[in-house]
Coordinates of C-alpha atoms (C1' of nucleotides) in Angstrom, one line a residue:
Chain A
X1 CA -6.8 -17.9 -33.7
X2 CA -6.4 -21.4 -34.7
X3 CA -4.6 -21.2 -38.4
X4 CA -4.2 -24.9 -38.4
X5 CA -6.4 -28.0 -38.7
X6 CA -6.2 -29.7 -41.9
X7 CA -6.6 -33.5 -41.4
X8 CA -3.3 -34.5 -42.7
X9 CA -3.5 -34.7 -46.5
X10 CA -3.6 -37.6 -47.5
X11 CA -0.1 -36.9 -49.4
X12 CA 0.9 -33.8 -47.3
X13 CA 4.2 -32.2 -47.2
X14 CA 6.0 -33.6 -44.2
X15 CA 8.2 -30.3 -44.6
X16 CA 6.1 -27.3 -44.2
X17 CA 7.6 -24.0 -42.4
X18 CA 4.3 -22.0 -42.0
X19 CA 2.2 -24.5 -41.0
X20 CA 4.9 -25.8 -38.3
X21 CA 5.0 -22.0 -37.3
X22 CA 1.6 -21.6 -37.6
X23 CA 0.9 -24.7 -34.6
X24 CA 3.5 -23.7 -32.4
X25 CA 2.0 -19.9 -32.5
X26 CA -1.6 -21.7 -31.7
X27 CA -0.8 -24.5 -29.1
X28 CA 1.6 -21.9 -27.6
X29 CA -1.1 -19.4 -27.2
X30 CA -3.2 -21.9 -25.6
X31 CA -0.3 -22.9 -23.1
X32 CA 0.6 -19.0 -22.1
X33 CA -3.1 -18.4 -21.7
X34 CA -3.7 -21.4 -19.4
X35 CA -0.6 -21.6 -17.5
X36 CA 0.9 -18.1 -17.9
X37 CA 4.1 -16.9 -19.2
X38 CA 6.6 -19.0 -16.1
X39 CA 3.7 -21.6 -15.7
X40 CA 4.0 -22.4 -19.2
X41 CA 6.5 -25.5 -20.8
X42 CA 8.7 -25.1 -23.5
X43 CA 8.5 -29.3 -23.6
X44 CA 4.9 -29.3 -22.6
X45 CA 4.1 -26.9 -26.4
X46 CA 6.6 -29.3 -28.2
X47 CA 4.9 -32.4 -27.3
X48 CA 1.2 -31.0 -28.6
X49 CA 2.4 -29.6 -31.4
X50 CA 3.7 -32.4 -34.4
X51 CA 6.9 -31.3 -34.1
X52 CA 9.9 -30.6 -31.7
X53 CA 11.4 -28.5 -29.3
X54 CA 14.4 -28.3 -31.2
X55 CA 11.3 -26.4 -34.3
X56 CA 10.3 -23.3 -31.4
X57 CA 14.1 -22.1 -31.1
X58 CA 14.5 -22.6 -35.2
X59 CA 11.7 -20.2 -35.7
X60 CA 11.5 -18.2 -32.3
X61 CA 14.9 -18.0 -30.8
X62 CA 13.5 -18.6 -27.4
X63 CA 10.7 -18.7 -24.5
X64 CA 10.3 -14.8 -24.2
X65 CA 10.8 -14.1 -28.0
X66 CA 7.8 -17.2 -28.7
X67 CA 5.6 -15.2 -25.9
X68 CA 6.2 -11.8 -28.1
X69 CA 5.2 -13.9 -31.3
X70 CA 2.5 -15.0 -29.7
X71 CA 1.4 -11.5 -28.4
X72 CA 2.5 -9.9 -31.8
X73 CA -0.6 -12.8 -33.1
X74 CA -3.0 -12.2 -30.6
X75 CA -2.9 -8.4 -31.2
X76 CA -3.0 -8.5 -34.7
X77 CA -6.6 -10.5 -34.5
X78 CA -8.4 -8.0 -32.8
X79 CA -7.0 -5.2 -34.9
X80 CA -8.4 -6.7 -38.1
X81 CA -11.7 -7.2 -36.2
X82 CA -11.2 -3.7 -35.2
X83 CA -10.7 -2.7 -38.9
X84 CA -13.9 -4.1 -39.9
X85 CA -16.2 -2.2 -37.9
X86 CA -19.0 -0.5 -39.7
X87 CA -20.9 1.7 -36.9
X88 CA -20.3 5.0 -38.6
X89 CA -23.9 5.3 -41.0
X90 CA -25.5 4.7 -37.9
X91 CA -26.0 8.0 -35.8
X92 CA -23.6 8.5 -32.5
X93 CA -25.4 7.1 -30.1
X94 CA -26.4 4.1 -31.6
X95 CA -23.3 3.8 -33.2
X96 CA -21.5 4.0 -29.9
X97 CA -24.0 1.2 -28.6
X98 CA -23.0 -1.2 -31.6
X99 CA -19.5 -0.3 -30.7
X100 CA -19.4 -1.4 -27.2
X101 CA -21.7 -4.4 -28.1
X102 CA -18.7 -5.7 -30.3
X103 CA -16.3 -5.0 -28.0
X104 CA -18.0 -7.3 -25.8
X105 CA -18.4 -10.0 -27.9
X106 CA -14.9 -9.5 -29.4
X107 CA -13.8 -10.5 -25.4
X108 CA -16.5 -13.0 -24.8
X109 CA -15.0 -14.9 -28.0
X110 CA -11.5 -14.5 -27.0
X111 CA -10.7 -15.3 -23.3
X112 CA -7.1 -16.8 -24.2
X113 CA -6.2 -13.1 -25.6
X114 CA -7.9 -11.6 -22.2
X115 CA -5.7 -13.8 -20.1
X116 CA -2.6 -13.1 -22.5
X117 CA -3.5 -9.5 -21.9
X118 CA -3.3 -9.6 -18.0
X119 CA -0.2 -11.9 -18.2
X120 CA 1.6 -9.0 -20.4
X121 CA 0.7 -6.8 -17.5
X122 CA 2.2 -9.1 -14.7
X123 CA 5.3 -9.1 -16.6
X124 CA 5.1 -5.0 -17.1
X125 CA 4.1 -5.3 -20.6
X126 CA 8.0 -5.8 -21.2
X127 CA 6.9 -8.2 -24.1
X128 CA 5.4 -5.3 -26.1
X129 CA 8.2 -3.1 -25.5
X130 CA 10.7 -5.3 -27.0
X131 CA 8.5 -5.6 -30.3
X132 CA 9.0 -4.0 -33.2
X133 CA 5.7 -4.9 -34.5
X134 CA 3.6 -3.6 -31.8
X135 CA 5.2 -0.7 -30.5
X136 CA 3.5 2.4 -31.8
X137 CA 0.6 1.1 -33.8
X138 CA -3.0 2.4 -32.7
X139 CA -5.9 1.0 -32.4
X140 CA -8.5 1.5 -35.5
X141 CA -11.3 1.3 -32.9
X142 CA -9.8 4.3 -31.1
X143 CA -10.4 5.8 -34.4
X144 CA -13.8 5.2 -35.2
X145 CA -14.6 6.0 -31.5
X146 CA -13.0 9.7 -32.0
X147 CA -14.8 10.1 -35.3
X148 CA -18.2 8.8 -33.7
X149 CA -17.4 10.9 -30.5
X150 CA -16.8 14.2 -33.0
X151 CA -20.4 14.0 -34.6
X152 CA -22.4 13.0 -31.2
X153 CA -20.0 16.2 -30.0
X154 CA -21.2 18.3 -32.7
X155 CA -24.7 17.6 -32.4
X156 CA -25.1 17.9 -29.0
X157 CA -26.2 14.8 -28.5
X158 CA -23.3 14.1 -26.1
X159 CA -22.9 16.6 -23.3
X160 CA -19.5 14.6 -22.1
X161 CA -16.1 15.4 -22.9
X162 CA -14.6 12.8 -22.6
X163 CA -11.6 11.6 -25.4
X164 CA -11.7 8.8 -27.2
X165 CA -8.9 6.8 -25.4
X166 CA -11.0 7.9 -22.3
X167 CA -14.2 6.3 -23.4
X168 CA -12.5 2.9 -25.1
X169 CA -11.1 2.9 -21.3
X170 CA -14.6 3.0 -20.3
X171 CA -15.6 0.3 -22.5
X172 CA -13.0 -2.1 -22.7
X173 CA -12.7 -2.2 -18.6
X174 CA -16.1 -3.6 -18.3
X175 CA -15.8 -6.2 -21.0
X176 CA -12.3 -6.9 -19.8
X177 CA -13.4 -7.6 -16.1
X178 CA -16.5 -9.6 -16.5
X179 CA -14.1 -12.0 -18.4
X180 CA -11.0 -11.7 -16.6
X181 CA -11.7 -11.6 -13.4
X182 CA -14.4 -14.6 -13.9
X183 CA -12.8 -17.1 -11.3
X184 CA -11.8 -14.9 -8.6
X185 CA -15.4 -12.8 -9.0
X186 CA -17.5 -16.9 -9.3
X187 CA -15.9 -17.7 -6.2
X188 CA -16.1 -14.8 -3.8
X189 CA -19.5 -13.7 -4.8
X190 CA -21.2 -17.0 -6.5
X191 CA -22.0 -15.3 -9.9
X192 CA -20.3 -16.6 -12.7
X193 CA -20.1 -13.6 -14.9
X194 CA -19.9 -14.9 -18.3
X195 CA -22.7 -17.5 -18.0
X196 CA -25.2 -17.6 -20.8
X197 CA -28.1 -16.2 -19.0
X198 CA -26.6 -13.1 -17.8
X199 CA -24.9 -12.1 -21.3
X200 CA -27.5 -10.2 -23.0
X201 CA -28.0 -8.2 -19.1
X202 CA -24.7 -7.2 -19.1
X203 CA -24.6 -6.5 -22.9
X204 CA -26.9 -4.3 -22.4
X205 CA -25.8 -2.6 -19.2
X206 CA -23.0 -2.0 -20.7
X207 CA -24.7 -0.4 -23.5
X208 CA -27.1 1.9 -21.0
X209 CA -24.1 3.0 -18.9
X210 CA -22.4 4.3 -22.0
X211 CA -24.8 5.9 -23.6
X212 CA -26.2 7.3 -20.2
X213 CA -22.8 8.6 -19.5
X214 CA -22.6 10.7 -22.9
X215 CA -25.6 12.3 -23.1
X216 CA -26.4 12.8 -19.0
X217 CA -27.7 16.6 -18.1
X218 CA -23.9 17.8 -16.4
X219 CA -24.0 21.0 -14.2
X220 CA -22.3 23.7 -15.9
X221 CA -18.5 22.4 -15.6
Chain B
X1 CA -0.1 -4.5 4.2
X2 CA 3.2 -4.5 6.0
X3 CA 3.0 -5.5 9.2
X4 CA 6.4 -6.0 10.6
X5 CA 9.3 -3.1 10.3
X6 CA 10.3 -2.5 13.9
X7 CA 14.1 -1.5 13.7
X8 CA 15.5 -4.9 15.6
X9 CA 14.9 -4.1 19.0
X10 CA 18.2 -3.3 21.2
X11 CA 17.4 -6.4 23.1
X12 CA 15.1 -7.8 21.0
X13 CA 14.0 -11.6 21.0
X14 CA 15.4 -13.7 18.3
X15 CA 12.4 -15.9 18.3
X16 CA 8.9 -14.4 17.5
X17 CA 6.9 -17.0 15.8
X18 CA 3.9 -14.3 14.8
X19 CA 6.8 -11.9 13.4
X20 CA 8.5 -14.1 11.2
X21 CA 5.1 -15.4 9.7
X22 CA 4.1 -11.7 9.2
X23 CA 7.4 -11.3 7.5
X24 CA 7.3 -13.8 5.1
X25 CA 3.7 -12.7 4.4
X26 CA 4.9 -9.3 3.4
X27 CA 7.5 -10.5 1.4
X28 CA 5.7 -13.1 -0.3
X29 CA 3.3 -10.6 -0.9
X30 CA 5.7 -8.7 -2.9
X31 CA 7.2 -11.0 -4.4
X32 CA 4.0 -13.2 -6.0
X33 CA 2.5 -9.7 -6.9
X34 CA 5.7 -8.9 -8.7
X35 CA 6.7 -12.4 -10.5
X36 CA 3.2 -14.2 -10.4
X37 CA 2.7 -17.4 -8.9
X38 CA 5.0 -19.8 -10.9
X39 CA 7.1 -16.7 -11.2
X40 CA 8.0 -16.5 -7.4
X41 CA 11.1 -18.0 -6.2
X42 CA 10.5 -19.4 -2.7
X43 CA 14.3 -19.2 -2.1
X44 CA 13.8 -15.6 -3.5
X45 CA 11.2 -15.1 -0.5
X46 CA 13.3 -16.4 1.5
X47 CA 16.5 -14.5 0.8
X48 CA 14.6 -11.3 1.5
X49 CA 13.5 -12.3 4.9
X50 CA 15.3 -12.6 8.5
X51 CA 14.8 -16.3 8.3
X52 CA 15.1 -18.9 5.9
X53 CA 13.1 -21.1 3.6
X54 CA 12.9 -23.6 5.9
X55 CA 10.9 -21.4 8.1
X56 CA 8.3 -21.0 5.2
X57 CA 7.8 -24.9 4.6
X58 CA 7.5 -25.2 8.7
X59 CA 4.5 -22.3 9.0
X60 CA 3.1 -22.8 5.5
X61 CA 3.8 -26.1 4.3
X62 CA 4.5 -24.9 0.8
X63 CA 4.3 -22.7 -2.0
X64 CA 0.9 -23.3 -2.9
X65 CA -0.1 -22.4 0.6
X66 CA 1.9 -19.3 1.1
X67 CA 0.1 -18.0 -2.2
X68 CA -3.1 -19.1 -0.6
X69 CA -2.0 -17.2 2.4
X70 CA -1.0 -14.2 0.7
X71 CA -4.4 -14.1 -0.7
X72 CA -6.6 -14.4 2.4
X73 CA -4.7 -11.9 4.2
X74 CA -4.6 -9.0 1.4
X75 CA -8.6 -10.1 0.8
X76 CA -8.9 -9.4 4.7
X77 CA -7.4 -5.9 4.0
X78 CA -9.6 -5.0 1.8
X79 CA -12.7 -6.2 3.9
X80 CA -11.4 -4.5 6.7
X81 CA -11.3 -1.4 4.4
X82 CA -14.9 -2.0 3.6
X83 CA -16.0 -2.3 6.9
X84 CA -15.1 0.9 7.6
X85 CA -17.7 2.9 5.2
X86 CA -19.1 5.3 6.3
X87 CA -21.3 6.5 3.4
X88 CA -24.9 5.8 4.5
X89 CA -25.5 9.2 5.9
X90 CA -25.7 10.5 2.5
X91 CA -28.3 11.0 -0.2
X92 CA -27.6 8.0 -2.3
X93 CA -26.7 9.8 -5.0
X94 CA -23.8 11.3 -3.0
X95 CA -22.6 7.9 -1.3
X96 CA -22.8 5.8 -4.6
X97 CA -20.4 8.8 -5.9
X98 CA -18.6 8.4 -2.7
X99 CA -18.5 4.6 -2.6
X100 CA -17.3 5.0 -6.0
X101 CA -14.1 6.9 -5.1
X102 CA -13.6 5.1 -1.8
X103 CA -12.9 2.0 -4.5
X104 CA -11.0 4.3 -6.7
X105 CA -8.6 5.4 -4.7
X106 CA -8.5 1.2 -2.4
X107 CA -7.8 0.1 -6.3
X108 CA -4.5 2.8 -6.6
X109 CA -3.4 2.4 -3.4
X110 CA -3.5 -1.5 -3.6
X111 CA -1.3 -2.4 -6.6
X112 CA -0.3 -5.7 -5.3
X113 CA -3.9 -6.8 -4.0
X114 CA -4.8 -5.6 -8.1
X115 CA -2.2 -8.4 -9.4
X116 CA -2.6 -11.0 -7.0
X117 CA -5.7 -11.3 -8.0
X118 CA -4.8 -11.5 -11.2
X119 CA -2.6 -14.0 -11.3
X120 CA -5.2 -15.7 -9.0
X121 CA -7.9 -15.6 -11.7
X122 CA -5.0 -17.0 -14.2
X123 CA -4.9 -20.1 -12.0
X124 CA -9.1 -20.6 -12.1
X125 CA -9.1 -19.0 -8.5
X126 CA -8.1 -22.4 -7.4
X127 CA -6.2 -21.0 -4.4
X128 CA -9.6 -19.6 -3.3
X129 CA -11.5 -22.3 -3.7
X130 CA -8.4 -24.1 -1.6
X131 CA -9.0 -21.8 1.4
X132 CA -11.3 -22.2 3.5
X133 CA -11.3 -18.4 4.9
X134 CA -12.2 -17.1 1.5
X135 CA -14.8 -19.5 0.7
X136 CA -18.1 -17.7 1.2
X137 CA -17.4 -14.6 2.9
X138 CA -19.5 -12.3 1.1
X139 CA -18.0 -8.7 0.7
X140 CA -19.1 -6.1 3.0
X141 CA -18.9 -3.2 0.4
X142 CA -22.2 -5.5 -1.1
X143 CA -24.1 -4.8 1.2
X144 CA -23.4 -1.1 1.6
X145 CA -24.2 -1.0 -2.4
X146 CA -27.7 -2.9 -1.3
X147 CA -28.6 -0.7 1.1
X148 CA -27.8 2.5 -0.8
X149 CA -29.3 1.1 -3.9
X150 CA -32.6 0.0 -2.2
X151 CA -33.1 4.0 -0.9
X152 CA -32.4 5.4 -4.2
X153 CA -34.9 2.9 -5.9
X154 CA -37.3 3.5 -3.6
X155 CA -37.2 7.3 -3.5
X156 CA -37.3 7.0 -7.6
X157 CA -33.9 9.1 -7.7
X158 CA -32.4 5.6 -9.6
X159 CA -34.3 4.3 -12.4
X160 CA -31.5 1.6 -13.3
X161 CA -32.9 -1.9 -12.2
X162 CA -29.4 -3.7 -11.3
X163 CA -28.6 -4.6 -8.3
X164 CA -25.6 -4.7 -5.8
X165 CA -23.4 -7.0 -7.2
X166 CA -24.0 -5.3 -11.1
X167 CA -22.9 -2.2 -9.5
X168 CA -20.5 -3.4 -8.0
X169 CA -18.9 -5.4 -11.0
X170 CA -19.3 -1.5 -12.9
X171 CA -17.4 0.1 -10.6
X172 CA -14.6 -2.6 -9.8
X173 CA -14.1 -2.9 -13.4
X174 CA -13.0 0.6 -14.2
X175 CA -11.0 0.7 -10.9
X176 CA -9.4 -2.6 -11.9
X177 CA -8.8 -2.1 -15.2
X178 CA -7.1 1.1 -14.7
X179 CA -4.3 -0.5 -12.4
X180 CA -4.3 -3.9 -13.6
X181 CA -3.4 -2.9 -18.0
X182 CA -1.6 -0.3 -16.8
X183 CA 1.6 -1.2 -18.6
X184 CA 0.1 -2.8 -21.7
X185 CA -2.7 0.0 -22.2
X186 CA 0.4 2.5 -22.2
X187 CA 2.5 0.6 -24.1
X188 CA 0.3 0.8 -27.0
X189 CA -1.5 3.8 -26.6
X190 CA 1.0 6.0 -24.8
X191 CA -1.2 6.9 -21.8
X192 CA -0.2 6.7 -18.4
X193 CA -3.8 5.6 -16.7
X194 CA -2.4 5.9 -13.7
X195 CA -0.3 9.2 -13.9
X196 CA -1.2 11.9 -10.9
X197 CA -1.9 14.1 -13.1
X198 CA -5.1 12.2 -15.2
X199 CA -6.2 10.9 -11.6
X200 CA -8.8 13.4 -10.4
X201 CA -10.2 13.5 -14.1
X202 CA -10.6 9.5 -14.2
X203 CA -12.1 9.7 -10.2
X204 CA -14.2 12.0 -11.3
X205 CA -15.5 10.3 -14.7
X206 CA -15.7 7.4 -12.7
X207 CA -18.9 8.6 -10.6
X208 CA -20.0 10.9 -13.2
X209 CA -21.0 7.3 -15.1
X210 CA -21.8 5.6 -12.1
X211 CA -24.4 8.2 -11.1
X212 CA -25.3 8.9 -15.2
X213 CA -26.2 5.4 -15.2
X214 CA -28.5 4.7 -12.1
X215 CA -30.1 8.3 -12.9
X216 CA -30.8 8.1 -16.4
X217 CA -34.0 8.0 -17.9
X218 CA -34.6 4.8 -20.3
X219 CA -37.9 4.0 -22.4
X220 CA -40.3 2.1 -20.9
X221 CA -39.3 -1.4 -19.9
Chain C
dT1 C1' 17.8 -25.2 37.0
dC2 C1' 16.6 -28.7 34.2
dA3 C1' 14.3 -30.7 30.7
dC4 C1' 11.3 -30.3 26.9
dT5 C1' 9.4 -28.3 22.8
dA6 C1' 8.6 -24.7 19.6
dA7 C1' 11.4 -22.3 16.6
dT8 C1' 15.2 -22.0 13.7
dG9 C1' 19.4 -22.9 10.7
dT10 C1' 22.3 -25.9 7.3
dA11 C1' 23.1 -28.7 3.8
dC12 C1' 21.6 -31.5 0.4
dG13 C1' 18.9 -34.1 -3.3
dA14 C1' 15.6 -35.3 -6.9
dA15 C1' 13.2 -33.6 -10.5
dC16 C1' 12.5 -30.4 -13.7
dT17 C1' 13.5 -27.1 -17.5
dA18 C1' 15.4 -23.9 -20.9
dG19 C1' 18.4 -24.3 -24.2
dT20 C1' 21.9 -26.7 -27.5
dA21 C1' 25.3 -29.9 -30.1
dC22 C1' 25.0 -32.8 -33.5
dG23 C1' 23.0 -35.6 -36.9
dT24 C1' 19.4 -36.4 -40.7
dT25 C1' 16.4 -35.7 -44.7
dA26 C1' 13.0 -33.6 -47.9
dG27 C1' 12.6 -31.4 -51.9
dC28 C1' 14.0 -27.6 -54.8
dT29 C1' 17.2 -26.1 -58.4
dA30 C1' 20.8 -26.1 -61.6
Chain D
dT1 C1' 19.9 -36.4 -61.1
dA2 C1' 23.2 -34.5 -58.1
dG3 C1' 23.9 -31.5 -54.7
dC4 C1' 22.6 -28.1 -51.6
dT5 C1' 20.1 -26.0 -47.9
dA6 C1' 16.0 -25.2 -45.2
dA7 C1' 13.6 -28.0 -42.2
dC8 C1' 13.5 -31.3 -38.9
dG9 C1' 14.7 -35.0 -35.0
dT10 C1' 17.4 -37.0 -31.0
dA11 C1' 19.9 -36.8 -27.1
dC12 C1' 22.0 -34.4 -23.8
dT13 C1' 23.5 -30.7 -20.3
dA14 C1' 23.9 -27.1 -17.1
dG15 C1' 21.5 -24.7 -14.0
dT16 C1' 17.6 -24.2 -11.3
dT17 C1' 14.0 -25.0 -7.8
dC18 C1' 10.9 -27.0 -4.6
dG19 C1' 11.2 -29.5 -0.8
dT20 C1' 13.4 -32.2 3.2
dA21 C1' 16.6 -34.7 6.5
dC22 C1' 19.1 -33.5 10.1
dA23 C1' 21.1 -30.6 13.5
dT24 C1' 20.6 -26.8 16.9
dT25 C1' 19.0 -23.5 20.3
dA26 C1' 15.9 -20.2 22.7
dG27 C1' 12.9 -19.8 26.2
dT28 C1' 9.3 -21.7 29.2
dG29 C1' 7.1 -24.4 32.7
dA30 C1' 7.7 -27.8 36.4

DNA sequence: TCACTAATGTACGAACTAGTACGTTAGCTA
DNA sequence: TAGCTAACGTACTAGTTCGTACATTAGTGA
C-alpha cells in the first residue's frame, strides 16, 4: 500500500505529480481506515501529506471522489495478490487449503482495506457504484476457486455443491470477521482475535472447516 | 427494536419522560445505523422525533452517549433473544444446526444491530469499553454453545476440539458477513447475499459446515 | 390550590469543515 | 533563454454542526 517513502533526494524534484498523488492516495487510506469516510478530514490528510489541500481537489475533484480513488487502490492490491496465486498443481483439497490460508493472511496483512471494506458497506457501497474502474471486474480468485472446485467436483473428492462465489463467501466471512469485528468481539468476550498466539488455531480452523465442508458424507440431497 | 408507536393518544399526556427517551433511541438507532457515527446528524435525530435536540443533550448528554446508548440497548436485544433458546432438548448435532439458524435468521432480521456494530468496531469499540452495561456481560448464546458442545464431545459425535467461543466466532462470521458486505460483495460480484430467494440455500450451507466441521474425521492429533 | 421541579421548547453561538479564488513557480520545450 | 503550463501554495468563505443559555409549562405533592 504505501507507494512512497524515499528520503527526500538529496536533489529531488520539488514538482512531482505521481508521487504527490501517490501520498495523498496512502495517508488518505490511512485516514478513511481510522476515522471512516465522515470521521475522516480533508485538512487533517493535507497536513500529513507534504503538500496541500488545495493538491487533493487538483488531482481528486473532491472528498467522495478521493474515497473512490482510494477504494479503486485498495482493490487493485488484492487483485494482483489474487493474480498470483499458484494453488492449482496442487490437488483440490490441498489446493483449496492453500487458498483459504492466503486469504487469511492477505486480511491479516491488510486491516486498513478490511475497515475500508466495511466503511464502503455503511455508505451502501455507493463509492463502487460510481466507479468506472471497479464496476464489473471479477475477482481472479473466484476463478481459480471454480477451476479448483471443477476438478475436486470431478473426482469426487468433494461431495458439496456449492459455487464458487458460494464458497469464497465461506472463506472470506471468516477471515473478514476475525479482523473486522476485532474490537467489538476483544471487548464483549475478552479474546482478541487476531493476537499472535491464536493465528495459526484459526488458520487452521479455517482450513478444517473448509475442507470438512467439501468432502462431508451428505444424505442423498 | 421500536418501542414507541402508539398513535398519540386522544387525550394523551404531552410529557412522558420514558417515551421520549425510547423515541430518540429508536431514531438514533436508525439513523447511526444508516449514516455511521460521525455520519449522524444530532439535529437530524432530532428532526425526526416529537421533541427536540434539546431533549437529547438533557437525557443523554451528548452524541457520544446516545451512540453508546444505542449500543447497549440493541446488544440487550440480542441477549434477550439469546436467552430465549430453547435448543438443549436436542441431539447436539440437531441444536448446533438449530442454534446455527436461530443466528441466521437474528443476523437478517437485525440489519441495524449488523452495522452498528460496525461502525462500533471502526471506532476501536471505544463506546463499549465507555459503557459500563456492556463491559463484561458475557453472551448467553456462549454458554448454550458450551453446554451443547461439551455433550457432543463427550458422546464422541464431535471430533472438532474448539470450543464455545471458536464456534461461535464460525458461525457469527458467516451470519455477519452476509448482512454486513452486502452491498460491496454485490457490487462487484453481482450477487444479492441477501435476496429471498438464495436464503434457504445459504441457512442451509450454513449448518451443513457447521455440523461438517465438528463431525469430521481428522488424522490423528 | 399553590408551589416546586421534571420536562420541554427556542434561539443562538463558537468551532469546524469542505471547497475555492487567486496568486506563484518549476521546469520543459521551442 | 524565453515563455508557457502543469504543479503548487495561501488565504478565505459559506455553510454546517454540536452544544448551550435562557425561557416556559405540565403535573404532582403538600
Amino acid at each position: 500500500m504505501t507507494s512512497v517513502e524515499e528520503p527526500a533526494r538529496p536533489n529531488g524534484r520539488i514538482r512531482d505529480a505521481a508521487r504527490t498523488k501517490a501520498e495523498i492516495l496512502d495517508v488518505a487510506t490511512h485516514e478513511f481506515a481510522r476515522a471512516g469516510y465522515d470521521g475522516a478530514r480533508v485538512d487533517e490528510i493535507a497536513a500529513r501529506t507534504r503538500t496541500t489541500k488545495r493538491m487533493i481537489y487538483y488531482y481528486f475533484g473532491g472528498k467522495e471522489q478521493l474515497f473512490t480513488a482510494v477504494l479503486e487502490r485498495s482493490y487493485g492490491v488484492i487483485r494482483e495478490a489474487e493474480r498470483g496465486l499458484d494453488v492449482e498443481h496442487l490437488d483440490p483439497v490441498a489446493a483449496i487449503r492453500r487458498l483459504a490460508e492466503l486469504t487469511f493472511d492477505h486480511h491479516e496483512q491488510h486491516p486498513d482495506f478490511i475497515r475500508l471494506v466495511s466503511i464502503e458497506n455503511i455508505h451502501g457501497a455507493e463509492h463502487i457504484a460510481a466507479s468506472e474502474k471497479l464496476g464489473k471486474i471479477g475477482s481472479p480468485a473466484l476463478d481459480v476457486i471454480r477451476r479448483i472446485l471443477e476438478a475436486g467436483q470431478k473426482s469426487g473428492l468433494f461431495t458439496a455443491d456449492v459455487d464458487a462465489v458460494d464458497l469464497h463467501v465461506m472463506i472470506s466471512s471468516f477471515c473478514f470477521f476475525r479482523v473486522a469485528n476485532r474490537h467489538t468481539f476483544g471487548a464483549l468476550f475478552g479474546r482478541d482475535l487476531v493476537a499472535p498466539a491464536q493465528r495459526e488455531h484459526y488458520r487452521t480452523m479455517l482450513g478444517d472447516m473448509v475442507i470438512a465442508y467439501l468432502t462431508a458424507e451428505r444424505a442423498a440431497d
